[in-house]
Coordinates of C-alpha atoms in Angstrom, one line a residue:
X1094 CA -11.4 126.2 90.1
X1095 CA -14.4 125.8 87.8
X1096 CA -15.4 122.4 86.4
X1097 CA -18.3 121.0 84.4
X1098 CA -20.8 119.0 86.3
X1099 CA -20.3 115.2 86.4
X1100 CA -23.0 113.5 88.4
X1101 CA -22.4 110.6 90.7
X1102 CA -25.4 108.5 92.0
X1103 CA -26.0 109.4 95.7
X1104 CA -28.1 107.9 98.5
X1105 CA -30.9 108.8 100.9
X1106 CA -32.2 112.3 100.8
X1107 CA -29.3 113.3 98.5
X1108 CA -30.7 111.3 95.6
X1109 CA -31.9 113.2 92.5
X1110 CA -30.3 116.5 93.6
X1111 CA -27.9 117.8 90.9
X1112 CA -26.2 120.2 93.3
X1113 CA -25.2 117.3 95.6
X1114 CA -24.6 114.6 92.9
X1115 CA -22.1 116.9 91.2
X1116 CA -19.9 117.0 94.3
X1117 CA -17.1 114.4 94.9
X1118 CA -18.4 111.2 96.5
X1119 CA -18.6 111.0 100.3
X1120 CA -15.1 110.0 101.5
X1121 CA -14.2 107.2 104.0
X1122 CA -11.9 108.0 106.9
X1123 CA -8.8 106.6 105.2
X1124 CA -9.6 108.6 102.0
X1125 CA -9.9 111.8 104.0
X1126 CA -6.6 111.2 105.7
X1127 CA -4.8 110.6 102.3
X1128 CA -6.5 113.6 100.8
X1129 CA -5.3 115.9 103.6
X1130 CA -1.9 114.6 104.2
X1131 CA 1.1 116.6 103.0
X1132 CA 3.4 115.2 100.4
X1133 CA 6.9 116.4 101.1
X1134 CA 9.7 114.3 99.6
X1135 CA 13.1 114.1 101.3
X1136 CA 16.1 112.5 99.6
X1137 CA 19.0 111.2 101.8
X1138 CA 21.5 112.8 99.5
X1139 CA 20.0 116.2 100.3
X1140 CA 21.6 116.0 103.8
X1141 CA 25.0 116.6 102.0
X1142 CA 23.9 119.8 100.3
X1143 CA 25.3 123.1 101.4
X1144 CA 23.8 124.8 104.5
X1145 CA 22.0 127.4 102.3
X1146 CA 20.3 124.8 100.2
X1147 CA 19.3 122.8 103.2
X1148 CA 17.9 125.9 104.8
X1149 CA 15.5 126.3 101.9
X1150 CA 14.5 122.6 102.1
X1151 CA 13.8 122.9 105.9
X1152 CA 11.8 126.1 105.5
X1153 CA 9.2 124.4 103.2
X1154 CA 7.9 122.5 106.3
X1155 CA 6.3 125.7 107.6
X1156 CA 3.8 125.8 104.7
X1157 CA 3.7 122.3 103.5
X1158 CA 3.8 119.9 106.5
X1159 CA 0.4 118.6 107.5
X1160 CA -0.3 115.5 109.5
X1161 CA -4.0 114.6 109.8
X1162 CA -5.2 113.7 113.3
X1163 CA -8.6 112.9 114.7
X1164 CA -9.9 116.5 114.9
X1165 CA -9.1 117.1 111.2
X1166 CA -11.1 114.0 110.1
X1167 CA -14.0 115.0 112.3
X1168 CA -14.0 118.5 110.9
X1169 CA -14.1 117.2 107.3
X1170 CA -17.0 114.9 108.2
X1171 CA -19.0 117.8 109.7
X1172 CA -18.4 120.1 106.8
X1173 CA -19.3 117.3 104.4
X1174 CA -22.7 116.8 106.1
X1175 CA -23.3 120.6 106.4
X1176 CA -22.6 121.1 102.7
X1177 CA -24.9 118.3 101.5
X1178 CA -27.7 118.8 103.9
X1179 CA -27.8 122.5 103.0
X1180 CA -28.5 121.6 99.4
X1181 CA -31.4 119.2 100.3
X1182 CA -33.8 122.2 100.6
X1183 CA -32.4 123.8 97.5
X1184 CA -32.8 121.3 94.7
X1185 CA -32.1 122.5 91.2
X1186 CA -34.2 119.7 89.7
X1187 CA -37.5 119.9 91.7
X1188 CA -38.0 123.7 91.9
X1189 CA -37.2 124.3 95.5
X1190 CA -34.2 126.5 94.6
X1191 CA -36.4 128.6 92.3
X1192 CA -38.8 129.1 95.3
X1193 CA -35.9 130.4 97.3
X1194 CA -35.0 132.8 94.5
X1195 CA -38.5 134.1 94.1
X1196 CA -38.9 134.6 97.9
X1197 CA -35.6 136.4 98.0
X1198 CA -36.7 138.7 95.2
X1199 CA -39.9 139.4 97.2
X1200 CA -37.9 140.3 100.3
X1201 CA -35.7 142.7 98.3
X1202 CA -38.7 144.4 96.8
X1203 CA -40.6 144.8 100.1
X1204 CA -37.7 145.2 102.5
X1205 CA -39.4 142.6 104.7
X1206 CA -37.1 139.7 105.6
X1207 CA -40.1 137.5 106.3
X1208 CA -41.9 138.2 103.0
X1209 CA -42.6 135.2 100.7
X1210 CA -44.2 134.8 97.2
X1211 CA -44.4 131.0 97.3
X1212 CA -44.8 128.7 100.2
X1213 CA -41.5 128.9 102.1
X1214 CA -39.1 126.1 101.2
X1215 CA -37.9 124.4 104.4
X1216 CA -34.3 125.3 105.3
X1217 CA -32.1 122.2 105.8
X1218 CA -29.0 124.3 106.5
X1219 CA -27.0 124.2 109.7
X1220 CA -24.4 126.5 111.1
X1221 CA -21.3 125.9 113.2
X1222 CA -19.0 127.9 115.4
X1223 CA -15.4 126.9 115.2
X1224 CA -13.1 128.2 118.0
X1225 CA -9.4 127.7 118.5
X1226 CA -6.4 129.7 119.6
X1227 CA -4.0 131.1 117.0
X1228 CA -1.7 128.4 115.7
X1229 CA -4.1 125.5 116.3
X1230 CA -4.4 125.0 112.5
X1231 CA -8.0 126.2 112.0
X1232 CA -7.4 128.1 108.7
X1233 CA -4.9 125.6 107.4
X1234 CA -7.2 122.7 107.9
X1235 CA -10.2 124.4 106.4
X1236 CA -8.2 125.4 103.3
X1237 CA -7.0 121.8 102.9
X1238 CA -10.5 120.4 103.2
X1239 CA -12.0 123.0 100.9
X1240 CA -9.3 122.2 98.3
X1241 CA -10.7 118.7 98.0
X1242 CA -13.8 120.3 96.4
X1243 CA -14.1 122.3 93.1
X1244 CA -15.2 125.8 94.1
X1245 CA -17.4 126.4 91.0
X1246 CA -19.4 123.8 89.1
X1247 CA -21.2 124.6 85.8
X1248 CA -24.4 122.6 85.2
X1249 CA -24.7 122.6 81.4
X1250 CA -28.1 120.8 81.5
X1251 CA -29.6 123.6 83.7
X1252 CA -27.4 126.4 82.4
X1253 CA -26.6 127.1 86.1
X1254 CA -23.3 128.0 87.9
X1255 CA -23.0 126.6 91.4
X1256 CA -20.5 128.0 94.0
X1257 CA -19.7 125.1 96.3
X1258 CA -18.0 127.2 99.0
X1259 CA -17.1 130.7 99.7
X1260 CA -14.5 131.7 102.3
X1261 CA -14.1 135.3 103.5
X1262 CA -12.1 136.9 106.2
X1263 CA -13.9 139.2 108.6
X1264 CA -12.7 142.8 108.1
X1265 CA -10.4 144.4 110.7
X1266 CA -12.8 147.3 111.1
X1267 CA -15.4 144.9 112.4
X1268 CA -18.5 146.2 110.6
X1269 CA -21.2 144.2 108.8
X1270 CA -21.0 146.6 105.9
X1271 CA -17.3 145.7 105.3
X1272 CA -18.2 142.0 105.7
X1273 CA -20.7 142.4 102.8
X1274 CA -18.0 144.1 100.7
X1275 CA -15.6 141.2 101.3
X1276 CA -18.5 138.8 100.3
X1277 CA -19.0 140.5 96.9
X1278 CA -15.3 140.6 96.3
X1279 CA -15.0 136.9 97.0
X1280 CA -17.9 136.1 94.6
X1281 CA -16.1 138.2 91.9
X1282 CA -12.8 136.3 92.4
X1283 CA -14.7 132.9 92.1
X1284 CA -16.8 133.8 89.0
X1285 CA -15.0 136.7 87.3
X1286 CA -18.1 138.8 87.9
X1287 CA -18.4 142.5 89.0
X1288 CA -20.8 142.5 91.9
X1289 CA -18.5 144.6 93.9
X1290 CA -18.6 147.4 91.4
X1291 CA -22.4 147.1 90.8
X1292 CA -23.4 146.9 94.4
X1293 CA -20.7 147.3 97.1
X1294 CA -19.1 150.5 95.8
X1295 CA -22.5 152.3 95.5
X1296 CA -24.0 154.2 98.4
X1297 CA -26.3 151.4 99.5
X1298 CA -27.4 151.1 103.1
X1299 CA -26.5 148.1 105.2
X1300 CA -30.0 146.6 104.9
X1301 CA -29.9 146.8 101.1
X1302 CA -26.4 145.2 101.0
X1303 CA -27.5 142.4 103.4
X1304 CA -30.5 141.7 101.1
X1305 CA -28.3 141.6 98.0
X1306 CA -25.9 139.3 99.8
X1307 CA -28.7 136.9 100.6
X1308 CA -30.1 136.9 97.1
X1309 CA -26.7 136.4 95.4
X1310 CA -26.1 133.5 97.8
X1311 CA -29.2 131.9 96.4
X1312 CA -28.6 132.9 92.8
X1313 CA -25.4 130.9 92.8
X1314 CA -26.5 128.2 95.3
X1315 CA -23.5 128.7 97.6
X1316 CA -23.1 125.5 99.4
X1317 CA -21.0 126.7 102.4
X1318 CA -20.1 130.1 103.6
X1319 CA -17.0 130.3 105.9
X1320 CA -16.4 133.5 107.8
X1321 CA -12.8 133.4 109.2
X1322 CA -11.4 135.7 111.9
X1323 CA -14.9 136.3 113.3
X1324 CA -13.4 137.8 116.5
X1325 CA -12.8 141.0 114.5
X1326 CA -16.5 141.6 114.3
X1327 CA -17.4 144.5 116.5
X1328 CA -20.8 144.7 118.2
X1329 CA -20.7 148.5 118.3
X1330 CA -19.7 148.9 114.7
X1331 CA -22.3 146.4 113.5
X1332 CA -25.2 148.1 115.2
X1333 CA -25.4 145.8 118.2
X1334 CA -25.3 142.1 119.0
X1335 CA -29.0 141.6 118.0
X1336 CA -28.5 143.0 114.5
X1337 CA -25.4 141.0 114.0
X1338 CA -26.9 137.7 115.2
X1339 CA -30.1 138.3 113.3
X1340 CA -28.0 138.5 110.1
X1341 CA -26.4 135.1 110.7
X1342 CA -29.8 133.6 111.7
X1343 CA -31.4 134.8 108.5
X1344 CA -28.7 133.3 106.3
X1345 CA -29.2 129.9 107.9
X1346 CA -33.0 129.8 108.5
X1347 CA -34.4 132.0 105.7
X1348 CA -31.8 131.7 102.9
X1349 CA -30.9 128.1 103.7
X1350 CA -27.2 128.8 103.5
X1351 CA -24.9 126.8 105.9
X1352 CA -22.5 129.1 107.7
X1353 CA -19.3 128.3 109.5
X1354 CA -17.9 131.0 111.8
X1355 CA -14.3 130.6 112.7
X1356 CA -12.4 132.6 115.3
X1357 CA -10.3 132.6 118.5
X1358 CA -11.7 132.4 122.0
X1359 CA -12.3 136.1 121.9
X1360 CA -15.2 135.5 119.5
X1361 CA -17.3 133.8 122.2
X1362 CA -18.9 137.1 123.2
X1363 CA -20.8 137.0 119.9
X1364 CA -22.7 133.8 120.7
X1365 CA -22.8 133.4 124.5
X1366 CA -26.0 135.2 125.8
X1367 CA -28.5 135.0 123.0
X1368 CA -27.7 131.6 121.7
X1369 CA -28.4 130.1 125.2
X1370 CA -32.0 131.2 124.9
X1371 CA -34.2 132.4 122.0
X1372 CA -31.7 131.7 119.2
X1373 CA -30.9 128.2 120.3
X1374 CA -33.1 127.0 117.4
X1375 CA -30.6 128.2 114.9
X1376 CA -28.8 124.8 115.5
X1377 CA -25.4 126.2 115.9
X1378 CA -23.0 123.4 116.7
X1379 CA -19.6 124.2 118.1
X1380 CA -16.1 122.9 117.8
X1381 CA -13.4 124.0 120.3
X1382 CA -9.8 123.1 119.3
X1383 CA -7.4 123.1 122.2
X1384 CA -3.7 122.2 121.9
X1385 CA -2.7 118.6 121.3
X1386 CA -2.4 116.7 124.6
X1387 CA 0.9 115.2 125.7
X1388 CA -0.4 111.7 126.1
X1389 CA 1.4 108.4 125.9
X1390 CA 0.6 105.5 123.5
X1391 CA -2.1 103.1 124.7
X1392 CA -3.1 99.5 124.1
X1393 CA -6.4 98.8 122.3
X1394 CA -8.5 96.7 124.7
X1395 CA -9.8 94.4 122.0
X1396 CA -7.0 94.0 119.5
X1397 CA -4.2 94.5 122.1
X1398 CA -2.3 96.6 119.5
X1399 CA -0.4 99.7 120.5
X1400 CA -2.2 102.9 119.4
X1401 CA -0.1 106.0 119.0
X1402 CA -1.3 109.1 120.8
X1403 CA -1.8 112.2 118.7
X1404 CA 1.3 113.9 120.1
X1405 CA 3.5 110.8 119.5
X1406 CA 2.1 110.4 116.0
X1407 CA 2.5 114.1 115.1
X1408 CA 6.1 114.4 116.3
X1409 CA 7.2 111.1 114.8
X1410 CA 5.8 112.2 111.4
X1411 CA 7.6 115.5 111.6
X1412 CA 10.8 114.1 113.0
X1413 CA 11.4 112.3 109.7
X1414 CA 11.9 115.6 107.9
X1415 CA 15.4 116.4 109.0
X1416 CA 18.2 117.6 106.7
X1417 CA 20.9 117.3 109.3
X1418 CA 24.0 115.2 108.8
X1419 CA 24.0 113.7 112.3
X1420 CA 20.2 113.5 112.8
X1421 CA 19.0 110.8 115.1
X1422 CA 16.6 108.3 113.5
X1423 CA 14.4 108.0 116.6
X1424 CA 13.2 110.8 118.8
X1425 CA 14.0 110.4 122.4
X1426 CA 11.4 110.9 125.1
X1427 CA 13.6 113.7 126.6
X1428 CA 13.4 115.6 123.4
X1429 CA 9.7 114.9 122.9
X1430 CA 8.8 116.1 126.4
X1431 CA 11.0 119.2 126.0
X1432 CA 9.4 119.9 122.6
X1433 CA 6.0 119.8 124.2
X1434 CA 6.9 122.0 127.1
X1435 CA 8.2 124.7 124.7
X1436 CA 5.3 124.5 122.3
X1437 CA 2.4 123.3 124.5
X1438 CA 1.2 121.2 121.7
X1439 CA 0.2 124.2 119.4
X1440 CA 0.8 122.7 115.9
X1441 CA 2.1 125.9 114.3
X1442 CA 4.6 126.4 117.1
X1443 CA 5.6 122.8 117.1
X1444 CA 6.6 123.0 113.4
X1445 CA 8.3 126.4 113.7
X1446 CA 10.4 125.4 116.7
X1447 CA 11.4 122.3 114.7
X1448 CA 12.3 124.4 111.6
X1449 CA 14.3 127.0 113.5
X1450 CA 16.1 124.4 115.6
X1451 CA 17.3 122.7 112.4
X1452 CA 18.5 126.1 111.1
X1453 CA 20.5 126.6 114.3
X1454 CA 21.9 123.1 114.2
X1455 CA 23.4 123.7 110.7
X1456 CA 24.6 127.2 111.5
X1457 CA 26.4 126.0 114.7
X1458 CA 27.8 122.8 113.3
X1459 CA 25.8 120.7 115.8
X1460 CA 24.0 118.9 112.9
X1461 CA 21.4 117.3 115.2
X1462 CA 18.5 118.3 117.5
X1463 CA 19.1 118.1 121.2
X1464 CA 17.2 119.3 124.3
X1465 CA 19.7 122.1 124.8
X1466 CA 19.3 123.3 121.2
X1467 CA 15.5 123.3 121.5
X1468 CA 15.7 125.4 124.6
X1469 CA 18.2 127.8 123.0
X1470 CA 16.0 128.2 120.0
X1471 CA 12.9 128.9 122.1
X1472 CA 14.7 131.4 124.3
X1473 CA 16.3 133.3 121.4
X1474 CA 13.9 133.0 118.4
X1475 CA 10.4 132.6 119.9
X1476 CA 10.4 135.4 122.4
X1477 CA 7.0 136.9 121.2
X1478 CA 5.2 133.7 122.2
X1479 CA 6.6 133.3 125.7
X1480 CA 3.5 135.0 127.4
X1481 CA 1.2 132.6 125.4
X1482 CA 3.2 129.5 126.4
X1483 CA 3.3 130.7 130.0
X1484 CA -0.5 131.1 130.0
X1485 CA -1.0 127.6 128.4
X1486 CA 1.2 126.0 131.0
X1487 CA -0.9 127.6 133.8
X1488 CA -4.1 126.1 132.4
X1489 CA -5.9 129.3 133.5
X1490 CA -8.7 130.0 130.9
X1491 CA -8.7 133.7 131.6
X1492 CA -4.9 134.0 131.0
X1493 CA -5.2 131.9 127.9
X1494 CA -7.9 134.0 126.4
X1495 CA -5.7 137.1 126.7
X1496 CA -3.2 135.6 124.4
X1497 CA -5.4 133.6 122.1
X1498 CA -4.9 136.0 119.2
X1499 CA -1.1 136.1 119.5
X1500 CA 0.7 135.7 116.2
X1501 CA 4.4 135.1 115.6
X1502 CA 5.5 138.0 113.3
X1503 CA 9.2 137.6 114.1
X1504 CA 9.5 134.0 112.9
X1505 CA 9.9 134.8 109.3
X1506 CA 12.4 137.4 110.1
X1507 CA 14.4 135.0 112.3
X1508 CA 14.3 132.4 109.5
X1509 CA 15.8 134.9 107.1
X1510 CA 18.5 135.9 109.6
X1511 CA 19.5 132.3 110.1
X1512 CA 19.6 131.7 106.3
X1513 CA 21.8 134.7 105.9
X1514 CA 24.2 133.3 108.6
X1515 CA 24.3 130.0 106.6
X1516 CA 25.3 131.9 103.5
X1517 CA 28.1 133.6 105.4
X1518 CA 29.2 130.4 107.2
X1519 CA 32.3 128.7 105.9
X1520 CA 31.8 125.0 105.4
X1521 CA 34.2 122.8 107.3
X1522 CA 35.2 120.8 104.2
X1523 CA 37.4 121.0 101.2
X1524 CA 36.8 123.6 98.5
X1525 CA 34.3 122.2 96.0
X1526 CA 34.7 124.9 93.3
X1527 CA 37.1 122.6 91.6
X1528 CA 34.2 120.5 90.2
X1529 CA 32.9 123.4 88.1
X1530 CA 29.3 122.9 89.4
X1531 CA 29.1 119.2 88.6
X1532 CA 26.5 118.2 91.2
X1533 CA 27.2 114.5 91.3
X1534 CA 30.8 115.2 92.0
X1535 CA 30.0 117.7 94.7
X1536 CA 27.6 115.3 96.4
X1537 CA 30.0 112.4 96.2
X1538 CA 32.8 114.6 97.6
X1539 CA 30.7 115.7 100.6
X1540 CA 29.5 112.2 101.3
X1541 CA 33.0 110.8 101.4
X1542 CA 34.0 113.5 103.8
X1543 CA 31.1 112.5 106.0
X1544 CA 32.4 108.9 105.9
X1545 CA 35.8 110.1 107.1
X1546 CA 37.9 110.2 103.9
X1547 CA 39.9 113.4 103.9
X1548 CA 42.9 112.4 101.8
X1549 CA 44.5 114.9 99.4
X1550 CA 43.8 112.4 96.7
X1551 CA 40.0 112.6 97.3
X1552 CA 39.3 115.4 94.7
X1553 CA 41.5 113.7 91.9
X1554 CA 39.8 110.4 92.5
X1555 CA 36.3 111.9 92.3
X1556 CA 37.2 113.6 89.0
X1557 CA 38.7 110.4 87.7
X1558 CA 35.8 108.2 88.5
X1559 CA 33.3 110.5 86.6
X1560 CA 35.8 111.0 83.8
X1561 CA 36.1 107.3 83.2
X1562 CA 32.3 106.7 83.8
X1563 CA 30.5 109.8 82.5
X1564 CA 27.1 108.1 82.3
X1565 CA 27.2 106.7 85.9
X1566 CA 25.4 108.4 88.8
X1567 CA 26.7 108.8 92.3
X1568 CA 25.2 105.5 93.5
X1569 CA 26.9 103.6 90.6
X1570 CA 30.4 105.1 91.1
X1571 CA 30.4 104.7 94.9
X1572 CA 31.7 101.1 94.9
X1573 CA 34.4 102.0 92.4
X1574 CA 35.8 104.9 94.4
X1575 CA 35.5 103.1 97.7
X1576 CA 37.7 100.3 96.3
X1577 CA 40.3 102.8 95.1
X1578 CA 40.4 104.4 98.5
X1579 CA 40.7 101.0 100.1
X1580 CA 43.6 100.1 97.8
X1581 CA 45.2 103.5 98.7
X1582 CA 44.9 102.8 102.4
X1583 CA 46.5 99.3 102.0
X1584 CA 49.4 100.8 100.1
X1585 CA 50.0 103.5 102.6
X1586 CA 50.1 100.8 105.4
X1587 CA 53.0 98.9 103.8
X1588 CA 56.4 99.2 105.7
X1589 CA 58.4 100.0 102.6
X1590 CA 59.8 103.5 102.5
X1591 CA 58.7 103.7 98.9
X1592 CA 55.1 103.4 100.0
X1593 CA 55.4 105.7 103.0
X1594 CA 52.7 108.4 102.6
X1595 CA 53.7 112.0 102.3
X1596 CA 53.2 114.2 105.4
X1597 CA 50.2 115.8 103.8
X1598 CA 48.6 112.3 103.6
X1599 CA 49.3 111.2 107.1
X1600 CA 46.3 110.6 109.4
X1601 CA 46.9 112.9 112.3
X1602 CA 44.7 113.0 115.3
X1603 CA 43.9 116.6 115.8
X1604 CA 43.0 118.1 119.1
X1605 CA 39.5 119.5 118.9
X1606 CA 38.9 122.7 120.8
X1607 CA 36.1 122.6 123.4
X1608 CA 34.0 125.2 121.5
X1609 CA 33.6 122.5 118.7
X1610 CA 32.7 119.6 121.0
X1611 CA 29.1 120.0 120.1
X1612 CA 29.8 118.9 116.6
X1613 CA 31.2 115.5 117.7
X1614 CA 29.2 112.2 117.6
X1615 CA 26.6 111.4 120.2
X1616 CA 28.6 108.7 122.0
X1617 CA 31.6 111.0 122.5
X1618 CA 31.8 112.1 126.1
X1619 CA 33.0 115.6 124.9
X1620 CA 29.8 116.0 123.0
X1621 CA 27.8 115.0 126.0
X1622 CA 29.7 117.5 128.1
X1623 CA 28.8 120.3 125.6
X1624 CA 25.1 119.5 126.1
X1625 CA 24.8 119.7 129.9
X1626 CA 23.1 122.7 131.5
X1627 CA 25.4 125.4 133.0
X1628 CA 24.4 124.7 136.6
X1629 CA 24.3 120.9 136.1
X1630 CA 27.1 118.6 137.0
X1631 CA 28.4 116.3 134.2
X1632 CA 27.5 113.3 136.3
X1633 CA 23.9 114.5 136.6
X1634 CA 23.7 115.0 132.9
X1635 CA 25.0 111.5 132.1
X1636 CA 22.7 110.0 134.7
X1637 CA 19.5 111.8 133.5
X1638 CA 20.1 112.1 129.7
X1639 CA 22.2 109.0 128.8
X1640 CA 22.6 105.3 129.6
X1641 CA 26.2 105.7 130.6
X1642 CA 25.6 105.7 134.4
X1643 CA 24.4 102.3 135.7
X1644 CA 22.2 102.1 138.8
X1645 CA 23.9 99.2 140.6
X1646 CA 21.0 98.7 143.1
X1647 CA 18.6 98.2 140.3
X1648 CA 21.0 96.0 138.5
X1649 CA 21.6 93.8 141.6
X1650 CA 17.8 93.5 142.2
X1651 CA 17.2 92.4 138.6
X1652 CA 20.0 89.9 138.7
X1653 CA 19.0 88.4 142.0

C-alpha cells in the first residue's frame, strides 16, 4: 500500500525527522489491542442455516480469528521502537540519510565494507531474534502488526519514496544468494520496480549482491527488514557461520537497518556461539514464544478485581464463535482443561481443534462441543501433531526442538472431507424446497422446528404469514405465527370430536434409538450416557462430569 506523506508532530529524538513523522502516531496499549483484534461477526440466526453453510462460517475462524494477548502487545511495542529508532540516524531533512547513501556508494566502488566518503553516520538501528515453535502465531502476529503501517510512503516535498517495512521468507535452499534474490523480488512487489531483473538475474557474485542489497536498503530508507523462517538458512550453503553473521551485523551496524530474524527453535544455532562473545555488541534482543500457559484467573492485589489468565481469556473469546444449535453459552472447566491437554496451548492448534470439533458436531448431529467430541477429533483428525503434543507434555526441551517445525498439512484436507460429509448428510427436518429459495421462510421454518413445532401445518402457516406480510422480516412475523400455532394447539386440545386432530397431527412420543442419544439435550440422562468413556461406569461419569450425584458427606458437613 502506497500513501502520500502526512506528517504528525512527534517527540524527543523523533522530532523533525520526516521518515518518522510520516508514520502513524505511537499507539497506546488499548489502541494496539483494538488494531490487532479480529472482527468476525456472528448472527444468532446463522445457527439455523444448513450444515454446509455453517461449515463455511466455521472455517473462517482458521484465518480470521485473532485474540490479542500480552505477548502480542509487547511485540508491537518493540517493533514500534525498533522502526523509529532505526530512522533517528537516517534523517531525510538533515542530510544523515545522504551520508549513508554516499558511504554505501563508496563501499560498492571499493568493495570494502568499512569504506566511507563522509564521516560515518552513527547507526541507531537494533536487531531482534524472534523464536517460537510452529503454530505459536509468529507470522500471523507480525503480519497483523505490519498491516497497521503503510508499506510505502511518498514524500512529495523531498521527491523520495520510503519503504516502511520489508518482509521476506528465507529460501528453502538456505543460501545467502537466494536470500538476496528474495529481497530484490520483495522490493519490486512493493514499488513496481525491476531490481530483480537488473541485478539478481545477472551473474553477480554473492559479495556484489550483498553490497547492492545494502545500498538499495538505504536508497529507499527501509525502516524494518523482517526475515521469516530463518531456520532454513544453511551454514554450509552460506559460506559458514562467520560470513552469515557478518552479513546481518553489517546491515545493522553499517547500513543502519533494523533487522528482525524470525524462526523456530532450530534457528538457535545461528546465534548461539558468536553472539555470546565478540558480536554481543550487535545488540540483538531476543523473544522466545512458548505455548500459552494453562493458568487460572487471579485477583489483582490492589484493585481486588479478577484478572483473567491468557488461557481463560483466549478460550472464552473463541468459545463465542459457535454455529451449533445446542452450543453451551459458558465453557466448562472440564472442556477447557481437555482442550488444553489436546493442544498444549499452541494457538494454531487450539483454533483448528475447535473448528474441526464443530464440523464433527454438525456432521454427527451432536450440535455441541463435549469432552468426548474433542478427544475424538484429536484422535482422528490431528494425527500428524501427536508427536509434537507428546513432546510438549513431556516438557523436555530436546524432544520439543525435534518437532518445533512440525506443520499440519492434513488439516485443510480434513476440513474439506468434513464439509463433503455435511453436503451428503440428510438434515433431520422437513423438506424446505417448498419455499422456492425464500431465505426468511427457510430460516423461520428451521427455527420453529428447533422450538419443537413439527406440525403438518407448519409449512402452510409459514407461507401464509409471509404472503399476508410481504414486507415483514423473520423477527416481525415471529409473534404472529407463534400466536397461530398457540391457537391451533388450543383447538386440538378441545374434547369435541370435531376438533380432534388427525392422526398425522397427533403428538406421538417416539422411541429414540441409542445411536441418536448424543443428539438429545444436555440434561437428558440418555445424552449423558452417550458421553461416557467406554471403560467408565455411568455412575463415575455422572459423578465426575455432572452435578447429578450429590456427595452426602459434604452436604451434611455444610449443613451442620
